[in-house]
Amino acid sequence: MLLRQLEPRTARTTAEAIKFALWPLAVMTVLNRVFIKAVNGFITDDFKPVYTASLAFLNGNPVYTANFDSVDPHYLYPPSGTLLIAPLALVDPEKSRWCFILLNAAAIILAWYLLLKLFKFTLSSVAAPVLMFAMFISETVTNTLVFTNVNGCILLAEVVFLHLLLQRRDLWAGAILGLSIAVKPTLAPLILIAAARGQWKVFYTAIGVPVALTAIAWPLSKDADKFFTRTARYIVESRDYFNSAIVGNAAYYGLPLWLTWGMRILMGVLVAITLWLLYRYYREDELFFVTTASGVLMTASFLLPSLGQMYYSMMLFPLLMSVVLHNSVLRNWPAWLAVFGFMSYDKWLSDRWQGFGRNLEYLRITFGWGLLLIVIFCVLGDRYLAAKRDGRLHLGIDPTWIRSAPDSSGDTVAAAVPRSAIETDSEDTDAEDSARSGLREPEPSAVK
């Protein structure tokens, strides 16, 4: 019976063969990242200052005492975050670090499962091992576990928030977002998506939860005020090391201030136009709108403000997964060249060409984030201009052939387009659809 499982007939389709090949690769990569690389650790240790601060909080000692003149990782969580992570110091540092690694690994795996559900894939689909392998082989997941920081839990909060937002469970969505903001404000820009969808109740708990936790933590912390008077000022300042934001690399390479601000303003304008196009023409296409807008907001928050680090890119997994949607903005090679820049675990430092290799390694993240925003802007802008030229803006800006193209679940866009719009445009698109029939995607049974 065991040997029969090795017979070629067990893989009756190409999808099954891919699954059999990728599941072992995915599982072994997960085990390597969690139990070997993460446990081994690295010279960069994000966990040590967190544990030290937690221990100080539990013992009633000052928490915000970091020396900001050093380049070592600093403790930057607000009092509400200190309250939530303080239990880490209830055990010795080594066991606590292992527990934190497992917690983040579990959070990433749960986020992986919820992403599959968000896009209507099952564990038996070929997407399951592909996504798991892609996540755990990336720099962002690898270094999150190796450096031992909280980003795995923040990713889980993001995916849960998107699920609850789409289900219109506003108070719960806001509570999840508020818990993540209480630890670190990475996901705070996502509240704009709730505003765009008119889900105002999200604001109640998204703001109320961190405020309530801060009120609880304040009397328990010896120096809570120092976070706002000292640490917060450091957070908003830019630095020229371990900083892939535009301002960080500009400072490192000594660019003039006018050029730095010019790039930031230009990219900010592109982001604003992109968000307007998404809001104006894709609000009703809920999954596409939520995942694409969240990716644009997150990427902009890494690139444009004072600090952006490569492993923040973990928050872009919902956007990257949207490639399975019929009208995804990522179905082109420049988008994935950008993804390689900020997701790849490869190092480009060269012993032979040291200057070139160093520049390539330091700039690839910044260029990757920037290129991704430019690609999304160009795709949506081209769709808008084509629709305006054809006089069909009132029907949306998706190309007409997309309406009959199946997405990952096999549903067609026609289901999401008003019947009157389809009937109005049907005569004009019949010929084009027939001409493009050879370009349509395979049936769901061929890709799942």
C-alpha atoms as one frame of an Amber mdcrd trajectory, in Angstrom:
protein
   0.000   0.000   0.000   2.847   2.404   0.839   4.675   1.698  -2.407   1.500
   2.267  -4.407   1.544   5.895  -3.294   4.713   6.335  -5.337   3.176   5.204
  -8.617   2.913   7.848 -11.359  -0.843   7.410 -11.610  -1.222   9.099  -8.212
  -0.645  12.375 -10.060  -3.396  12.292 -12.657  -3.180  15.971 -13.572  -0.500
  18.635 -13.827  -1.999  20.395 -10.778  -1.664  17.219  -8.691   1.933  16.768
  -9.809   2.722  20.348  -8.799   1.107  19.787  -5.404   3.106  16.615  -4.793
   6.303  18.484  -5.683   5.609  21.651  -3.711   4.152  20.346  -0.446   7.438
  18.748   0.707   9.359  21.877  -0.341   6.898  24.114   1.515   6.819  22.049
   4.715  10.582  21.587   4.892  11.107  25.321   4.269   8.759  26.121   7.164
  10.623  23.735   9.464  13.987  25.161   8.425  12.929  28.759   8.978  11.259
  28.109  12.358  13.498  25.533  14.042  16.896  26.167  12.448  17.309  29.723
  11.170  15.056  31.385  13.774  16.434  29.442  16.736  20.007  30.088  15.543
  19.232  33.804  15.439  21.379  36.543  13.962  23.456  39.526  15.050  20.279
  41.620  14.677  18.086  40.766  17.666  14.734  42.548  17.827  13.604  40.387
  20.733  16.183  41.388  23.345  14.969  44.998  23.807  11.360  43.742  23.900
  12.159  41.227  26.625  14.178  43.786  28.584  11.333  46.307  28.427   8.776
  43.672  29.444  10.887  42.672  32.430  11.328  46.314  33.443   7.572  46.906
  33.167   6.727  43.903  35.346   9.269  45.009  37.968   8.098  48.628  38.017
  11.288  49.983  36.453  11.657  52.593  33.671  10.968  51.164  30.210  11.929
  53.918  27.767  15.651  54.147  28.446  17.110  53.235  25.029  20.287  54.930
  23.835  19.255  56.301  20.447  22.848  57.151  19.545  23.552  53.443  18.942
  22.476  51.434  15.892  21.258  48.476  17.944  17.513  47.685  17.840  15.578
  49.927  20.206  12.384  49.402  22.144   9.770  51.554  20.397   6.404  50.111
  21.442   3.886  52.450  23.134   2.628  51.808  26.697  -0.374  49.902  25.328
   1.987  47.572  23.450   4.137  47.145  26.549   1.052  46.023  28.457   0.190
  43.390  25.840   3.683  41.923  25.466   4.695  42.073  29.152   3.818  38.368
  29.745   6.853  37.475  27.616   9.057  38.191  30.650   7.304  35.643  32.866
   9.784  32.967  31.728  13.526  33.037  31.089  14.787  34.841  27.958  15.642
  31.750  25.897  12.323  29.965  26.396  10.484  33.255  25.957  12.198  33.826
  22.608  11.311  30.329  21.451   7.696  30.884  22.435   7.655  34.180  20.548
   9.105  32.503  17.446   6.401  29.819  17.601   3.698  32.438  18.179   4.741
  34.382  15.088   5.151  31.230  12.993   1.655  30.100  14.019   0.288  33.564
  13.206   1.877  33.477   9.730   0.508  29.995   9.025  -2.969  31.040  10.174
  -2.698  34.142   7.950  -1.730  31.818   5.068  -4.880  29.746   5.649  -7.105
  32.828   5.883  -5.596  34.241   2.686  -6.544  31.033   0.903 -10.089  31.369
   2.208 -10.215  35.048   1.273  -9.549  34.130  -2.358 -11.768  31.011  -2.277
  -9.014  28.423  -2.404  -9.014  25.213  -0.392  -6.178  23.312   1.259  -6.407
  20.774  -1.562  -5.793  23.425  -4.224  -2.421  23.930  -5.865  -2.420  27.458
  -4.447  -1.952  26.146  -0.885   1.630  24.822  -1.203   2.567  27.563  -3.677
   1.560  30.302  -1.231   3.132  28.634   1.811   6.426  28.055   0.007   6.469
  31.614  -1.370   5.774  33.128   2.057   8.393  31.192   4.024  11.126  31.459
   1.421  10.792  35.260   1.365  13.066  37.656   3.196  10.212  39.180   5.121
   9.050  35.969   6.809  12.576  34.609   7.235  13.941  37.708   8.948  10.790
  38.266  10.981  11.415  34.854  12.544  15.209  35.156  12.687  15.196  38.652
  14.189  12.200  37.572  16.314   9.846  40.510  16.023   6.060  40.844  16.122
   5.371  41.278  12.406   3.896  37.786  12.036   1.139  38.726  14.461   0.636
  42.044  12.642   0.177  40.163   9.352  -2.454  37.957  10.969  -4.231  41.064
  12.286  -4.240  42.534   8.766  -5.749  39.446   7.153  -8.365  39.031   9.893
  -9.220  42.724   9.563  -9.767  42.346   5.799 -11.974  39.293   6.356 -14.126
  41.075   8.931 -14.266  44.250   6.855 -15.599  42.337   3.835 -18.149  40.603
   6.072 -19.133  44.067   7.408 -18.513  43.070  11.002 -17.326  46.583  11.665
 -16.828  46.617  15.431 -14.822  43.388  15.389 -12.763  44.594  12.424 -11.977
  47.793  14.300 -11.081  45.853  17.450  -8.537  43.735  15.558  -7.080  46.821
  13.896  -7.007  48.594  17.271  -5.109  45.721  18.905  -2.451  45.864  16.188
  -2.188  49.675  16.498  -1.835  49.288  20.266   1.406  47.379  19.643   2.698
  49.282  16.599   0.902  51.594  14.147   1.894  49.705  10.983  -1.685  48.964
   9.939  -3.140  52.357  10.873  -3.427  53.502   7.199  -5.918  50.683   6.561
  -8.572  52.616   8.439  -8.884  54.714   5.266 -10.330  51.658   3.499 -13.098
  51.466   6.089 -13.760  55.168   5.547 -13.909  54.717   1.767 -16.472  51.939
   2.229 -18.522  53.991   4.675 -17.919  51.541   7.535 -17.645  54.200  10.204
 -18.214  51.869  13.151 -14.721  50.520  12.521 -13.398  53.797  13.899 -15.084
  53.269  17.274 -13.061  50.220  18.236  -9.974  50.953  16.101  -9.459  54.095
  18.147 -11.115  52.956  21.357  -9.048  49.793  21.903  -5.568  51.431  21.901
  -6.893  54.371  23.949  -8.355  52.000  26.550  -5.181  49.898  26.697  -3.077
  53.058  27.076  -5.296  54.191  29.941  -4.787  50.827  31.656  -1.020  50.772
  31.035  -0.335  54.364  32.050  -0.562  53.986  35.855   1.258  50.626  35.664
   4.265  52.076  33.836   6.907  54.079  35.633   7.747  56.312  32.671   4.848
  56.074  30.186   5.135  59.791  29.443   8.673  59.246  28.123   7.254  57.390
  25.125   5.519  60.564  23.934   8.204  63.050  24.963  11.270  61.029  23.925
  10.628  57.816  21.961   7.912  59.174  19.660  10.222  61.972  18.522  12.856
  59.405  17.560  10.288  57.343  15.637   9.310  60.226  13.345  12.923  61.196
  12.645  14.619  59.701   9.581  17.926  57.851   9.798  20.506  56.842   7.203
  20.973  53.213   8.322  18.641  50.196   8.109  16.154  52.456   6.362  14.840
  51.715   2.872  12.379  54.609   2.740  13.162  57.301   0.172  14.399  59.655
   2.866  16.653  56.987   4.389  18.508  56.109   1.201  18.593  59.779   0.189
  20.378  60.598   3.451  22.780  57.671   3.014  23.753  58.772  -0.507  23.790
  62.477   0.368  21.054  63.617  -2.023  19.996  67.265  -1.815  16.879  68.045
   0.172  14.955  69.380  -2.841  15.473  66.122  -4.752  14.447  64.001  -1.761
  11.246  65.974  -1.269  10.621  66.012  -5.013  10.662  62.213  -5.166   8.446
  61.900  -2.099   5.910  64.401  -3.426   5.861  62.830  -6.893   5.286  59.359
  -5.487   2.664  60.785  -3.128   0.773  62.245  -6.102   0.898  58.881  -7.909
  -0.456  57.156  -4.804  -3.261  59.708  -4.443  -4.336  59.273  -8.090  -4.165
  55.485  -7.758  -6.354  55.516  -4.655  -8.828  57.850  -6.368  -9.129  55.502
  -9.362  -9.655  52.536  -7.033 -12.262  54.444  -5.020 -14.078  55.818  -8.067
 -14.238  52.664 -10.191 -13.641  49.619  -7.991 -15.463  50.193  -4.711 -18.161
  47.679  -5.663 -15.585  45.029  -6.613 -14.983  44.462  -2.933 -12.195  41.875
  -2.812 -10.170  43.575  -5.546 -10.663  47.005  -3.974  -9.789  45.978  -0.421
  -6.696  43.936  -1.269  -5.332  46.355  -3.883  -5.998  49.511  -1.863  -4.469
  47.945   1.256  -1.340  47.069  -0.721  -1.034  50.586  -2.122  -1.510  52.150
   1.320   0.983  49.795   2.966   3.634  50.259   0.263   3.255  54.030   0.428
   3.594  53.927   4.221   6.917  52.086   3.853   8.325  54.279   1.083   7.204
  57.830   1.850   7.479  58.518   5.637  10.609  58.477   7.796  11.269  54.738
   8.166  10.795  51.669   5.975  12.453  48.300   6.499  12.439  45.363   4.134
  10.587  42.926   6.363   7.625  45.315   6.563   6.804  43.915   3.108   5.018
  41.027   4.824   1.913  43.248   4.906   1.797  43.083   1.098   0.860  39.385
   0.916  -2.873  40.163   0.434  -1.984  42.414  -2.508   0.347  39.817  -4.028
  -2.296  37.114  -3.653  -4.701  39.286  -5.650  -2.817  38.188  -8.778  -5.366
  35.355  -9.009  -8.189  37.852  -9.616  -9.344  38.389 -13.194  -8.616  42.134
 -13.125  -5.484  42.081 -10.968  -2.989  44.889 -11.514  -0.127  42.434 -10.992
  -0.481  40.331 -14.136   2.624  41.742 -15.771   6.358  41.134 -15.417   7.405
  44.600 -14.095   5.197  44.062 -11.044   7.035  40.857 -10.184  10.417  42.420
 -10.849   9.380  44.902  -8.153   8.298  42.064  -5.858  11.685  40.409  -6.306
  13.329  43.618  -5.129  11.652  43.674  -1.711  10.788  40.001  -1.153  13.853
  38.069  -2.268  16.139  36.630   0.428  19.067  36.839  -2.010  21.994  39.094
  -1.134  23.560  41.170  -3.903  26.770  42.189  -2.121  29.671  41.319  -4.402
  33.304  40.660  -3.515  34.372  41.383  -7.104  32.252  44.500  -7.782  31.887
  45.869  -4.282  30.491  49.320  -5.038  27.959  48.066  -7.573  26.879  45.176
  -5.361  26.478  47.394  -2.299  24.356  49.901  -4.217  22.204  47.151  -5.686
  21.634  45.586  -2.284  20.798  48.857  -0.537  18.562  50.272  -3.274  16.643
  47.214  -4.460  14.042  47.482  -1.686  13.383  51.181  -2.305  13.254  50.672
  -6.057  11.017  47.627  -5.597   8.433  49.493  -3.528   8.586  52.471  -5.890
   8.279  50.323  -9.018   5.285  48.482  -7.577   3.450  51.760  -6.965   4.353
  52.986 -10.459   3.131  49.743 -12.075  -0.226  49.876 -10.272  -0.632  53.549
 -11.213   0.200  52.833 -14.859  -2.146  49.834 -15.115  -5.101  51.721 -13.633
  -4.227  54.895 -15.540  -4.084  53.025 -18.838  -7.435  51.391 -18.102  -8.948
  54.783 -17.325  -7.604  56.440 -20.482  -8.744  53.519 -22.669 -12.234  53.575
 -21.143 -12.451  57.361 -21.562 -11.314  57.117 -25.167 -13.954  54.445 -25.877
 -16.677  56.391 -24.083 -17.447  53.678 -21.527 -16.390  55.251 -18.243 -19.966
  54.817 -16.998 -19.422  51.049 -17.278 -16.160  51.083 -15.315 -12.575  51.023
 -16.511 -11.901  47.288 -16.781 -11.204  46.186 -20.369 -14.349  44.688 -21.894
 -12.851  41.224 -22.366 -12.304  40.896 -18.592 -16.035  40.522 -18.009 -15.993
  36.935 -19.250 -12.629  35.983 -17.748 -12.903  33.651 -14.726 -11.103  34.512
 -11.509  -9.619  32.039  -9.038 -13.056  30.780  -8.014 -14.324  30.387 -11.568
 -16.725  33.317 -11.252 -16.815  35.792 -14.104 -16.880  39.517 -13.910 -20.290
  39.524 -15.501 -21.706  38.495 -12.155 -20.442  41.732 -10.633 -21.474  44.036
 -13.469 -25.003  45.473 -13.578 -27.219  43.609 -16.054 -28.113  46.834 -17.833
 -24.448  47.589 -18.386 -23.817  44.140 -19.875 -26.796  44.391 -22.200 -25.827
  47.893 -23.310 -22.326  46.836 -24.177 -22.920  43.269 -25.367 -23.108  43.991
 -29.093 -19.877  45.974 -29.026 -17.981  43.283 -27.167 -19.210  40.064 -28.819
 -16.666  40.290 -31.624 -13.855  41.248 -29.267 -14.726  38.449 -26.837 -14.714
  35.924 -29.684 -11.332  37.144 -30.838  -9.953  36.861 -27.333 -11.498  33.504
 -26.488  -8.152  31.848 -26.907  -6.699  34.085 -24.195  -9.163  33.164 -21.478
  -7.878  31.411 -18.412  -8.280  27.644 -17.906 -11.313  26.260 -16.178 -11.119
  26.080 -12.354 -10.617  22.313 -12.453  -7.374  22.845 -14.302  -5.896  25.240
 -11.765  -7.139  23.826  -8.472
